[in-house]
GROMACS .gro file of C-alpha atoms in nm:
model
  214
    1MET     CA    1  -8.647   7.144  -2.140
    2THR     CA    2  -8.685   7.417  -1.879
    3THR     CA    3  -8.412   7.679  -1.917
    4LEU     CA    4  -8.273   7.910  -1.650
    5TYR     CA    5  -8.117   8.231  -1.777
    6GLY     CA    6  -7.885   8.354  -1.504
    7TYR     CA    7  -7.537   8.442  -1.389
    8PHE     CA    8  -7.327   8.227  -1.161
    9ARG     CA    9  -7.280   8.498  -0.896
   10SER     CA   10  -7.632   8.640  -0.912
   11SER     CA   11  -7.796   8.591  -0.573
   12ALA     CA   12  -8.138   8.581  -0.736
   13ALA     CA   13  -8.037   8.313  -0.987
   14TYR     CA   14  -7.865   8.121  -0.705
   15ARG     CA   15  -8.198   8.105  -0.517
   16VAL     CA   16  -8.376   7.959  -0.818
   17ARG     CA   17  -8.102   7.701  -0.878
   18ILE     CA   18  -8.143   7.580  -0.519
   19ALA     CA   19  -8.520   7.555  -0.561
   20LEU     CA   20  -8.490   7.359  -0.884
   21ASN     CA   21  -8.237   7.124  -0.726
   22LEU     CA   22  -8.444   7.068  -0.412
   23LYS     CA   23  -8.742   6.982  -0.631
   24GLY     CA   24  -8.531   6.743  -0.836
   25LEU     CA   25  -8.621   6.922  -1.160
   26ALA     CA   26  -8.407   6.897  -1.471
   27TYR     CA   27  -8.311   7.225  -1.637
   28ASP     CA   28  -8.064   7.375  -1.880
   29GLN     CA   29  -7.866   7.685  -1.798
   30ALA     CA   30  -7.811   7.978  -2.034
   31PRO     CA   31  -7.552   8.217  -1.889
   32VAL     CA   32  -7.611   8.591  -1.908
   33SER     CA   33  -7.293   8.775  -1.810
   34LEU     CA   34  -7.370   9.068  -1.584
   35VAL     CA   35  -7.007   9.180  -1.600
   36LYS     CA   36  -7.017   9.201  -1.981
   37GLY     CA   37  -7.354   9.376  -1.976
   38GLU     CA   38  -7.538   9.096  -2.156
   39GLN     CA   39  -7.841   9.156  -1.933
   40ARG     CA   40  -7.903   9.478  -2.128
   41GLY     CA   41  -7.886   9.300  -2.462
   42GLU     CA   42  -8.187   9.273  -2.691
   43ASP     CA   43  -8.236   8.901  -2.630
   44ASN     CA   44  -8.240   8.931  -2.252
   45LEU     CA   45  -8.461   9.241  -2.256
   46ALA     CA   46  -8.713   9.047  -2.464
   47ARG     CA   47  -8.730   8.790  -2.183
   48HIS     CA   48  -8.688   9.025  -1.889
   49PRO     CA   49  -8.780   9.391  -1.956
   50GLN     CA   50  -8.593   9.504  -1.643
   51GLY     CA   51  -8.268   9.380  -1.794
   52LEU     CA   52  -8.199   9.151  -1.499
   53VAL     CA   53  -8.161   8.783  -1.418
   54PRO     CA   54  -8.294   8.528  -1.358
   55THR     CA   55  -8.554   8.431  -1.612
   56LEU     CA   56  -8.701   8.083  -1.610
   57VAL     CA   57  -8.853   7.960  -1.937
   58THR     CA   58  -9.052   7.642  -1.878
   59ASP     CA   59  -9.072   7.355  -2.124
   60ASP     CA   60  -9.419   7.474  -2.229
   61GLY     CA   61  -9.294   7.826  -2.302
   62LEU     CA   62  -9.399   8.010  -1.987
   63VAL     CA   63  -9.159   8.298  -1.911
   64LEU     CA   64  -9.110   8.376  -1.542
   65THR     CA   65  -8.908   8.652  -1.374
   66GLN     CA   66  -8.833   8.762  -1.017
   67SER     CA   67  -8.669   8.491  -0.808
   68LEU     CA   68  -8.922   8.474  -0.524
   69ALA     CA   69  -9.210   8.453  -0.769
   70ILE     CA   70  -9.029   8.177  -0.960
   71CYS     CA   71  -8.960   7.982  -0.641
   72GLU     CA   72  -9.321   8.006  -0.530
   73TYR     CA   73  -9.437   7.898  -0.877
   74LEU     CA   74  -9.212   7.593  -0.852
   75ASP     CA   75  -9.349   7.521  -0.506
   76GLU     CA   76  -9.708   7.538  -0.627
   77THR     CA   77  -9.651   7.327  -0.937
   78HIS     CA   78  -9.416   7.076  -0.770
   79PRO     CA   79  -9.530   7.065  -0.406
   80GLU     CA   80  -9.271   6.821  -0.273
   81PRO     CA   81  -9.055   6.897  -0.091
   82ALA     CA   82  -9.242   7.207   0.023
   83LEU     CA   83  -9.060   7.540   0.040
   84LEU     CA   84  -9.334   7.697   0.254
   85PRO     CA   85  -9.496   7.563   0.573
   86VAL     CA   86  -9.851   7.431   0.569
   87ASP     CA   87  -9.976   7.680   0.831
   88ALA     CA   88 -10.049   8.045   0.756
   89ALA     CA   89  -9.836   8.175   1.045
   90GLY     CA   90  -9.542   7.966   0.933
   91ARG     CA   91  -9.574   8.084   0.573
   92ALA     CA   92  -9.585   8.445   0.690
   93ARG     CA   93  -9.269   8.395   0.898
   94VAL     CA   94  -9.078   8.229   0.615
   95ARG     CA   95  -9.182   8.499   0.369
   96ALA     CA   96  -9.076   8.770   0.614
   97LEU     CA   97  -8.732   8.612   0.654
   98ALA     CA   98  -8.695   8.567   0.279
   99GLN     CA   99  -8.809   8.920   0.198
  100LEU     CA  100  -8.579   9.073   0.459
  101VAL     CA  101  -8.291   8.942   0.249
  102ALA     CA  102  -8.437   8.963  -0.101
  103CYS     CA  103  -8.617   9.296  -0.068
  104GLU     CA  104  -8.417   9.488   0.195
  105VAL     CA  105  -8.053   9.375   0.188
  106HIS     CA  106  -7.984   9.241  -0.160
  107PRO     CA  107  -8.122   9.533  -0.368
  108LEU     CA  108  -7.887   9.779  -0.197
  109ASN     CA  109  -7.580   9.565  -0.263
  110ASN     CA  110  -7.632   9.412  -0.605
  111LEU     CA  111  -7.393   9.470  -0.893
  112ARG     CA  112  -7.580   9.749  -1.067
  113VAL     CA  113  -7.600   9.954  -0.745
  114LEU     CA  114  -7.230   9.905  -0.671
  115LYS     CA  115  -7.140  10.002  -1.028
  116TYR     CA  116  -7.353  10.316  -0.998
  117LEU     CA  117  -7.183  10.410  -0.672
  118VAL     CA  118  -6.844  10.388  -0.837
  119GLY     CA  119  -6.918  10.500  -1.191
  120GLU     CA  120  -7.176  10.774  -1.138
  121LEU     CA  121  -7.120  10.891  -0.781
  122GLY     CA  122  -6.742  10.855  -0.774
  123ALA     CA  123  -6.715  10.627  -0.472
  124ASP     CA  124  -6.375  10.467  -0.433
  125GLU     CA  125  -6.318  10.103  -0.340
  126ALA     CA  126  -6.308  10.177   0.034
  127ALA     CA  127  -6.638  10.365   0.019
  128LYS     CA  128  -6.798  10.087  -0.188
  129LEU     CA  129  -6.693   9.824   0.064
  130ALA     CA  130  -6.812  10.037   0.354
  131TRP     CA  131  -7.151  10.072   0.185
  132TYR     CA  132  -7.176   9.698   0.124
  133ARG     CA  133  -7.074   9.600   0.475
  134HIS     CA  134  -7.305   9.857   0.636
  135TRP     CA  135  -7.615   9.713   0.470
  136ILE     CA  136  -7.510   9.356   0.541
  137ALA     CA  137  -7.472   9.444   0.909
  138GLU     CA  138  -7.808   9.624   0.918
  139GLY     CA  139  -7.988   9.331   0.763
  140PHE     CA  140  -7.804   9.049   0.937
  141GLN     CA  141  -7.853   9.202   1.282
  142ALA     CA  142  -8.228   9.195   1.228
  143LEU     CA  143  -8.219   8.852   1.066
  144GLU     CA  144  -8.015   8.703   1.351
  145ALA     CA  145  -8.266   8.840   1.601
  146MET     CA  146  -8.559   8.696   1.407
  147LEU     CA  147  -8.390   8.357   1.375
  148SER     CA  148  -8.304   8.353   1.745
  149ARG     CA  149  -8.666   8.362   1.853
  150ALA     CA  150  -8.758   8.027   2.006
  151ALA     CA  151  -9.065   7.964   1.791
  152GLY     CA  152  -8.991   7.846   1.441
  153SER     CA  153  -8.617   7.816   1.397
  154GLY     CA  154  -8.454   7.474   1.392
  155ASP     CA  155  -8.173   7.328   1.185
  156PHE     CA  156  -8.283   7.569   0.914
  157CYS     CA  157  -8.448   7.911   0.912
  158HIS     CA  158  -8.787   7.757   0.989
  159GLY     CA  159  -8.796   7.407   1.126
  160ASP     CA  160  -8.574   7.121   1.021
  161THR     CA  161  -8.609   7.130   0.642
  162PRO     CA  162  -8.505   7.405   0.398
  163THR     CA  163  -8.761   7.669   0.309
  164LEU     CA  164  -8.777   7.976   0.089
  165ALA     CA  165  -8.595   8.165   0.364
  166ASP     CA  166  -8.290   7.938   0.337
  167LEU     CA  167  -8.287   7.983  -0.040
  168CYS     CA  168  -8.241   8.357   0.023
  169LEU     CA  169  -8.005   8.328   0.319
  170VAL     CA  170  -7.731   8.116   0.164
  171PRO     CA  171  -7.664   8.333  -0.144
  172GLN     CA  172  -7.649   8.643   0.076
  173VAL     CA  173  -7.402   8.474   0.310
  174TYR     CA  174  -7.193   8.375   0.008
  175ASN     CA  175  -7.177   8.735  -0.110
  176ALA     CA  176  -7.107   8.867   0.239
  177GLU     CA  177  -6.811   8.630   0.257
  178ARG     CA  178  -6.693   8.745  -0.088
  179PHE     CA  179  -6.683   9.102   0.040
  180GLU     CA  180  -6.510   8.989   0.361
  181CYS     CA  181  -6.787   9.101   0.594
  182ASP     CA  182  -6.738   9.012   0.957
  183LEU     CA  183  -7.004   8.752   1.034
  184SER     CA  184  -6.884   8.660   1.382
  185ALA     CA  185  -7.182   8.835   1.545
  186TYR     CA  186  -7.430   8.608   1.365
  187PRO     CA  187  -7.381   8.253   1.498
  188ARG     CA  188  -7.729   8.134   1.406
  189ILE     CA  189  -7.699   8.262   1.050
  190ARG     CA  190  -7.363   8.088   1.015
  191ARG     CA  191  -7.495   7.762   1.163
  192ILE     CA  192  -7.800   7.753   0.937
  193ALA     CA  193  -7.590   7.838   0.631
  194ALA     CA  194  -7.353   7.552   0.717
  195ASN     CA  195  -7.646   7.311   0.749
  196CYS     CA  196  -7.773   7.420   0.409
  197ARG     CA  197  -7.434   7.389   0.245
  198ALA     CA  198  -7.407   7.030   0.362
  199LEU     CA  199  -7.696   6.940   0.128
  200SER     CA  200  -7.628   6.841  -0.233
  201ALA     CA  201  -7.901   7.070  -0.367
  202PHE     CA  202  -7.718   7.371  -0.226
  203GLN     CA  203  -7.374   7.242  -0.326
  204GLN     CA  204  -7.483   7.192  -0.687
  205ALA     CA  205  -7.632   7.542  -0.694
  206ALA     CA  206  -7.319   7.713  -0.558
  207PRO     CA  207  -7.162   7.975  -0.785
  208ASP     CA  208  -6.833   7.793  -0.828
  209ALA     CA  209  -7.018   7.483  -0.952
  210GLN     CA  210  -7.187   7.665  -1.243
  211PRO     CA  211  -7.085   7.633  -1.610
  212ASP     CA  212  -7.010   8.004  -1.643
  213ALA     CA  213  -6.795   8.021  -1.328
  214GLY     CA  214  -6.475   7.992  -1.527
   0.00000   0.00000   0.00000
């Protein structure tokens, strides 16, 4: 059985759960608590030398890391439903939207960065929240503008079916809501996120629905 090593609130693991669910693939989950520091344990480091999540171990023993790479692997090995458009321009647009979130916004606001701000640099709670909300605003302003362009956007980030971009958008919206970011200036982001959350694949992947959420 394919096994996903992750954490219920990890945005990166959340993306992979959505992809697996959209593809209708069966998988086991093996929680790795980021709060308890289990990601730095010997077992997890053997799977993922960065000491991060997620790691996907396939039923034939292939070990995969990095959420976008995992999602594209799943798309190539299980083509339906497709997470990337058939045309080169469409694929480039979807990847740009996905990477804006996964490569520009999320790395600045993930748990290890926030812990470093507080533990090593002495930031208090107010400063930590200001940091988080600043980078959400920076990223979401650009994302809203890109999604508002007439060509491409539909019920979802690109067209009328979920793509890799939606897999990145929804977890980031979830975390922005957790940190009480003001999302009123991003109506298209909120609309697309609501459309995604109406689908069972996204509902089943939500953090509160995971076995380690308790």
